CSV table of C-alpha atoms and ligand atoms in Angstrom, one decimal:
chain,number,residue,atom,x,y,z
N,70,MET,CA,-20.6,86.7,31.1
N,71,PRO,CA,-24.0,86.8,32.6
N,72,ARG,CA,-24.3,87.6,36.3
N,73,LYS,CA,-24.5,84.7,38.7
N,74,LYS,CA,-28.0,83.9,40.0
N,75,ILE,CA,-27.6,83.3,43.7
N,76,ALA,CA,-29.9,82.0,46.5
N,77,ALA,CA,-28.1,82.5,49.7
N,78,GLY,CA,-29.4,81.2,53.0
N,79,ASN,CA,-28.5,83.0,56.3
N,80,TRP,CA,-29.1,80.6,59.2
N,81,LYS,CA,-28.0,83.3,61.7
N,82,MET,CA,-27.7,81.7,65.2
N,83,ASN,CA,-30.1,78.9,64.5
N,84,LEU,CA,-30.0,75.1,64.2
N,85,SER,CA,-27.8,72.6,65.9
N,86,PRO,CA,-25.0,71.1,63.8
N,87,ASN,CA,-27.2,68.0,63.3
N,88,GLU,CA,-30.2,70.0,62.2
N,89,GLY,CA,-27.9,71.9,59.9
N,90,VAL,CA,-26.6,68.7,58.3
N,91,LYS,CA,-30.1,67.4,57.9
N,92,LEU,CA,-31.2,70.6,56.2
N,93,THR,CA,-28.2,70.5,53.9
N,94,MET,CA,-28.8,66.9,53.0
N,95,ASN,CA,-32.4,67.7,52.1
N,96,LEU,CA,-31.2,70.5,49.9
N,97,ILE,CA,-28.6,68.3,48.2
N,98,GLN,CA,-31.3,65.6,47.5
N,99,GLY,CA,-34.0,68.1,46.4
N,100,ASN,CA,-34.7,69.1,42.8
N,101,ARG,CA,-32.5,72.1,42.2
N,102,ASP,CA,-32.3,74.4,39.2
N,103,PRO,CA,-28.7,73.8,38.1
N,104,LYS,CA,-28.3,77.4,37.1
N,105,THR,CA,-28.7,78.7,40.6
N,106,HIS,CA,-25.7,79.1,42.8
N,107,VAL,CA,-26.6,78.3,46.4
N,108,ILE,CA,-24.7,79.7,49.4
N,109,LEU,CA,-25.3,78.7,53.0
N,110,ALA,CA,-24.1,81.1,55.6
N,111,VAL,CA,-23.9,78.9,58.6
N,112,PRO,CA,-22.8,79.3,62.2
N,113,ALA,CA,-19.0,79.0,62.6
N,114,THR,CA,-19.4,75.9,64.7
N,115,HIS,CA,-21.1,74.1,61.8
N,116,LEU,CA,-18.8,75.1,59.0
N,117,SER,CA,-16.6,72.0,58.7
N,118,GLN,CA,-19.4,69.5,59.1
N,119,ILE,CA,-21.5,71.2,56.4
N,120,GLN,CA,-18.5,71.7,54.1
N,121,ASP,CA,-17.8,68.0,54.4
N,122,LYS,CA,-21.3,67.2,53.2
N,123,LEU,CA,-20.9,69.5,50.2
N,124,LYS,CA,-17.5,68.2,49.1
N,125,TYR,CA,-18.7,66.6,46.0
N,126,VAL,CA,-21.8,68.8,45.4
N,127,SER,CA,-21.6,71.5,42.7
N,128,LYS,CA,-23.0,74.9,43.1
N,129,ILE,CA,-23.7,74.8,46.9
N,130,GLU,CA,-21.1,76.6,48.8
N,131,VAL,CA,-20.6,77.6,52.4
N,132,ALA,CA,-20.2,81.1,53.9
N,133,ALA,CA,-19.1,82.2,57.3
N,134,GLN,CA,-21.4,84.9,58.8
N,135,ASN,CA,-18.6,87.1,60.0
N,136,CYS,CA,-14.8,87.4,60.3
N,137,HIS,CA,-12.5,89.6,62.4
N,138,GLN,CA,-10.7,92.5,60.8
N,139,LYS,CA,-7.2,91.3,61.9
N,140,GLU,CA,-5.5,88.2,60.7
N,141,SER,CA,-4.5,87.0,64.2
N,142,GLY,CA,-4.0,88.1,67.7
N,143,ALA,CA,-5.5,88.5,71.2
N,144,PHE,CA,-9.1,88.7,70.2
N,145,THR,CA,-10.8,86.1,72.3
N,146,GLY,CA,-13.9,84.5,70.7
N,147,GLU,CA,-13.2,85.8,67.2
N,148,ILE,CA,-12.5,84.0,64.0
N,149,SER,CA,-10.0,85.2,61.4
N,150,ALA,CA,-10.1,85.2,57.6
N,151,PRO,CA,-7.0,83.0,57.3
N,152,MET,CA,-8.7,80.5,59.6
N,153,LEU,CA,-11.8,80.4,57.3
N,154,ASN,CA,-9.6,80.2,54.2
N,155,SER,CA,-7.6,77.3,55.6
N,156,MET,CA,-10.9,75.4,56.2
N,157,GLY,CA,-11.8,75.8,52.5
N,158,VAL,CA,-14.6,78.3,53.2
N,159,LYS,CA,-15.3,80.4,50.0
N,160,TYR,CA,-17.5,83.2,51.2
N,161,VAL,CA,-18.0,85.5,54.2
N,162,LEU,CA,-20.9,87.8,55.0
N,163,VAL,CA,-19.7,91.3,55.9
N,164,GLY,CA,-21.9,94.1,57.3
N,165,HIS,CA,-25.1,92.3,58.0
N,166,SER,CA,-27.4,94.8,59.7
N,167,GLU,CA,-27.5,92.7,62.8
N,168,ARG,CA,-23.7,93.0,63.1
N,169,ARG,CA,-24.0,96.8,62.5
N,170,GLU,CA,-26.7,97.2,65.0
N,171,TYR,CA,-25.9,94.8,67.8
N,172,PHE,CA,-22.1,94.8,67.5
N,173,GLY,CA,-21.5,98.4,66.5
N,174,GLU,CA,-19.9,97.6,63.2
N,175,SER,CA,-19.2,100.9,61.3
N,176,ASN,CA,-18.6,101.4,57.6
N,177,ALA,CA,-14.9,102.0,58.4
N,178,LEU,CA,-14.6,98.7,60.3
N,179,LEU,CA,-16.4,96.9,57.5
N,180,LYS,CA,-13.9,98.3,55.0
N,181,GLU,CA,-11.1,96.6,57.1
N,182,LYS,CA,-13.0,93.3,57.2
N,183,ILE,CA,-13.6,93.4,53.4
N,184,ASP,CA,-9.9,94.0,52.8
N,185,ILE,CA,-8.7,91.2,55.1
N,186,ALA,CA,-11.3,88.8,53.7
N,187,LEU,CA,-10.3,89.4,50.1
N,188,LYS,CA,-6.6,89.3,51.0
N,189,ASN,CA,-7.3,85.8,52.3
N,190,LYS,CA,-9.1,84.6,49.2
N,191,LEU,CA,-12.6,84.8,50.7
N,192,LYS,CA,-15.4,86.2,48.5
N,193,VAL,CA,-17.4,88.8,50.2
N,194,ILE,CA,-21.1,89.2,50.5
N,195,PHE,CA,-21.4,92.8,51.5
N,196,CYS,CA,-24.7,93.7,53.1
N,197,CYS,CA,-26.2,97.2,53.1
N,198,GLY,CA,-29.6,98.8,53.7
N,199,GLU,CA,-31.5,101.5,55.4
N,200,SER,CA,-33.8,101.7,58.5
N,201,LEU,CA,-37.4,102.6,58.3
N,202,ASP,CA,-36.7,106.0,59.6
N,203,ILE,CA,-34.3,106.7,56.8
N,204,ARG,CA,-36.7,105.4,54.2
N,205,LYS,CA,-39.5,107.6,55.6
N,206,LYS,CA,-37.2,110.6,55.1
N,207,LYS,CA,-36.6,109.4,51.5
N,208,ALA,CA,-32.8,109.3,52.3
N,209,HIS,CA,-32.5,105.6,51.6
N,210,VAL,CA,-30.6,105.8,48.3
N,211,LYS,CA,-28.1,108.3,49.7
N,212,HIS,CA,-27.7,106.2,52.8
N,213,VAL,CA,-26.8,103.0,50.9
N,214,GLN,CA,-24.5,105.0,48.6
N,215,LYS,CA,-22.7,106.2,51.6
N,216,GLN,CA,-22.3,102.6,52.9
N,217,LEU,CA,-20.9,101.6,49.6
N,218,LYS,CA,-18.6,104.5,49.4
N,219,GLU,CA,-17.2,104.1,52.9
N,220,SER,CA,-16.7,100.3,52.9
N,221,LEU,CA,-16.5,99.0,49.4
N,222,LEU,CA,-15.7,101.5,46.6
N,223,HIS,CA,-12.0,101.7,47.4
N,224,LEU,CA,-11.6,98.2,45.8
N,225,THR,CA,-10.1,97.7,42.4
N,226,ALA,CA,-12.2,96.3,39.6
N,227,ALA,CA,-10.3,93.0,39.9
N,228,GLN,CA,-11.3,92.8,43.5
N,229,MET,CA,-14.9,93.7,42.8
N,230,LYS,CA,-15.2,90.4,40.9
N,231,ASP,CA,-15.1,88.6,44.3
N,232,VAL,CA,-17.8,90.7,45.8
N,233,VAL,CA,-21.6,90.1,45.9
N,234,ILE,CA,-23.8,92.8,47.3
N,235,ALA,CA,-26.9,92.1,49.3
N,236,TYR,CA,-29.4,95.0,49.7
N,237,GLU,CA,-31.4,94.4,52.8
N,238,PRO,CA,-33.7,97.1,54.1
N,239,ILE,CA,-33.7,96.7,57.8
N,240,TRP,CA,-37.4,97.3,58.1
N,241,ALA,CA,-37.9,94.2,56.0
N,242,ILE,CA,-35.6,91.8,57.9
N,243,GLY,CA,-37.5,89.2,59.9
N,244,THR,CA,-40.6,91.4,59.9
N,245,GLY,CA,-42.6,89.6,57.2
N,246,GLU,CA,-42.8,92.9,55.4
N,247,THR,CA,-40.9,92.8,52.0
N,248,ALA,CA,-39.8,95.6,49.9
N,249,SER,CA,-42.0,95.6,46.7
N,250,PRO,CA,-40.2,94.4,43.6
N,251,GLN,CA,-40.2,98.1,42.4
N,252,GLN,CA,-38.7,99.4,45.7
N,253,ALA,CA,-36.0,96.8,45.6
N,254,GLN,CA,-35.3,97.3,41.9
N,255,GLU,CA,-35.0,101.1,42.4
N,256,MET,CA,-32.3,100.5,45.0
N,257,HIS,CA,-30.5,97.8,43.0
N,258,LEU,CA,-30.4,100.0,40.0
N,259,ALA,CA,-28.9,102.8,42.1
N,260,ILE,CA,-26.3,100.4,43.5
N,261,ARG,CA,-25.4,99.3,40.0
N,262,LYS,CA,-25.1,102.9,38.9
N,263,SER,CA,-22.7,103.6,41.7
N,264,LEU,CA,-20.6,100.6,40.7
N,265,LYS,CA,-20.7,101.6,37.1
N,266,LYS,CA,-19.3,105.0,37.7
N,267,LYS,CA,-16.1,103.5,39.1
N,268,TYR,CA,-15.9,100.0,37.6
N,269,LYS,CA,-17.6,100.4,34.2
N,270,SER,CA,-18.5,97.1,32.6
N,271,THR,CA,-17.3,95.1,35.7
N,272,ALA,CA,-20.4,96.5,37.4
N,273,ASP,CA,-22.6,94.4,35.1
N,274,ASN,CA,-21.1,91.2,36.4
N,275,VAL,CA,-21.6,92.0,40.1
N,276,SER,CA,-24.6,90.0,41.5
N,277,ILE,CA,-26.8,92.1,43.7
N,278,LEU,CA,-29.1,90.2,46.0
N,279,TYR,CA,-32.2,91.3,47.8
N,280,GLY,CA,-32.8,90.4,51.4
N,281,GLY,CA,-35.6,90.9,53.8
N,282,SER,CA,-38.5,88.5,54.3
N,283,VAL,CA,-37.9,86.7,51.0
N,284,LYS,CA,-40.2,83.6,50.9
N,285,PRO,CA,-41.4,81.2,48.3
N,286,ALA,CA,-44.5,83.4,47.7
N,287,ASN,CA,-42.6,86.5,46.8
N,288,ALA,CA,-39.2,85.3,45.4
N,289,LYS,CA,-40.3,84.9,41.8
N,290,GLU,CA,-41.5,88.5,41.3
N,291,LEU,CA,-38.5,89.9,43.1
N,292,PHE,CA,-36.0,87.8,41.1
N,293,ALA,CA,-37.8,88.8,37.9
N,294,MET,CA,-36.5,92.4,38.2
N,295,PRO,CA,-33.7,93.2,35.9
N,296,ASP,CA,-31.1,94.2,38.6
N,297,ILE,CA,-32.1,91.6,41.3
N,298,ASP,CA,-29.8,88.6,40.9
N,299,GLY,CA,-31.1,86.6,43.8
N,300,GLY,CA,-31.8,86.7,47.5
N,301,LEU,CA,-30.2,86.6,50.9
N,302,VAL,CA,-32.8,84.6,52.9
N,303,GLY,CA,-33.0,84.3,56.6
N,304,GLY,CA,-36.0,82.7,58.2
N,305,ALA,CA,-37.2,80.9,55.0
N,306,SER,CA,-33.8,79.3,54.5
N,307,LEU,CA,-34.3,77.2,57.6
N,308,ASP,CA,-36.9,75.1,55.8
N,309,ALA,CA,-35.6,72.8,53.0
N,310,LYS,CA,-38.8,72.7,51.1
N,311,GLY,CA,-39.4,76.5,51.2
N,312,PHE,CA,-35.8,77.3,50.5
N,313,GLY,CA,-35.8,74.7,47.6
N,314,GLU,CA,-38.7,76.6,46.1
N,315,ILE,CA,-36.8,79.9,46.4
N,316,ILE,CA,-33.8,78.3,44.7
N,317,ASN,CA,-36.1,77.4,41.8
N,318,SER,CA,-37.7,80.8,41.6
N,319,PHE,CA,-35.4,82.3,38.8
H,627,LIG,P1,-35.2,87.3,56.8
H,627,LIG,O1,-33.6,87.7,57.0
H,627,LIG,O2,-35.3,86.6,55.4
H,627,LIG,O3,-35.6,86.4,57.9
H,627,LIG,O4,-36.0,88.6,56.7
H,627,LIG,C1,-32.8,88.1,55.9
H,627,LIG,C2,-31.4,88.4,56.5
H,627,LIG,O5,-31.3,89.0,57.6
H,627,LIG,O6,-30.4,88.1,55.8
């Protein structure tokens, strides 16, 4: 089975629900490569409205941007995996660098979130990536391998089938600076090798996305690399025309 080609948009904390619906409708009505799987990671407040618009649309799915590591309890302001599942949400982002940086999410905590998400039938988009400092020290591959080892590699091969990995170098997120296709491919191959060691042929079916200033102008050359199976797109996913071009860049 060939790996899924995925264009995932991460709206972060942007757009009103109405603006989100408008953007979604534009994407639905636009010309889309039917081979590309589109995932929209939208704010929790928008999930049900956007889901509703996508009810009869194939290959566009909704993701939550986060979930709590416990299934229920006294955690004011948080959202649980069972809640997302009961709404019909299919995916959840885990470990975005903004969650790691601003909300202190550690590899150990992310491991708990991954387990609770999978237990509740949510597919996980696991984000990893290094800071500029780490890259300058040439420790980037080791850093990402550690993130994988401490959060993800305890899963069984059957569980890995419900995981997508997004490599997002922090220095490229929202900065306009993109990793070169070669830099990204180097890391994606290293990630695939780490997966292969444990999961053998299952590793060939895991989609690995690149994230960090993906835009219409650079998506084609990134997605052409053998181990890059798509993108996790922040800023450029807020514009239907531009994101549409990214969707059609495979
Ligand atoms: P960006 O964000 O495309 O705006 O760099 C990517 C991300 O944070 O997922």
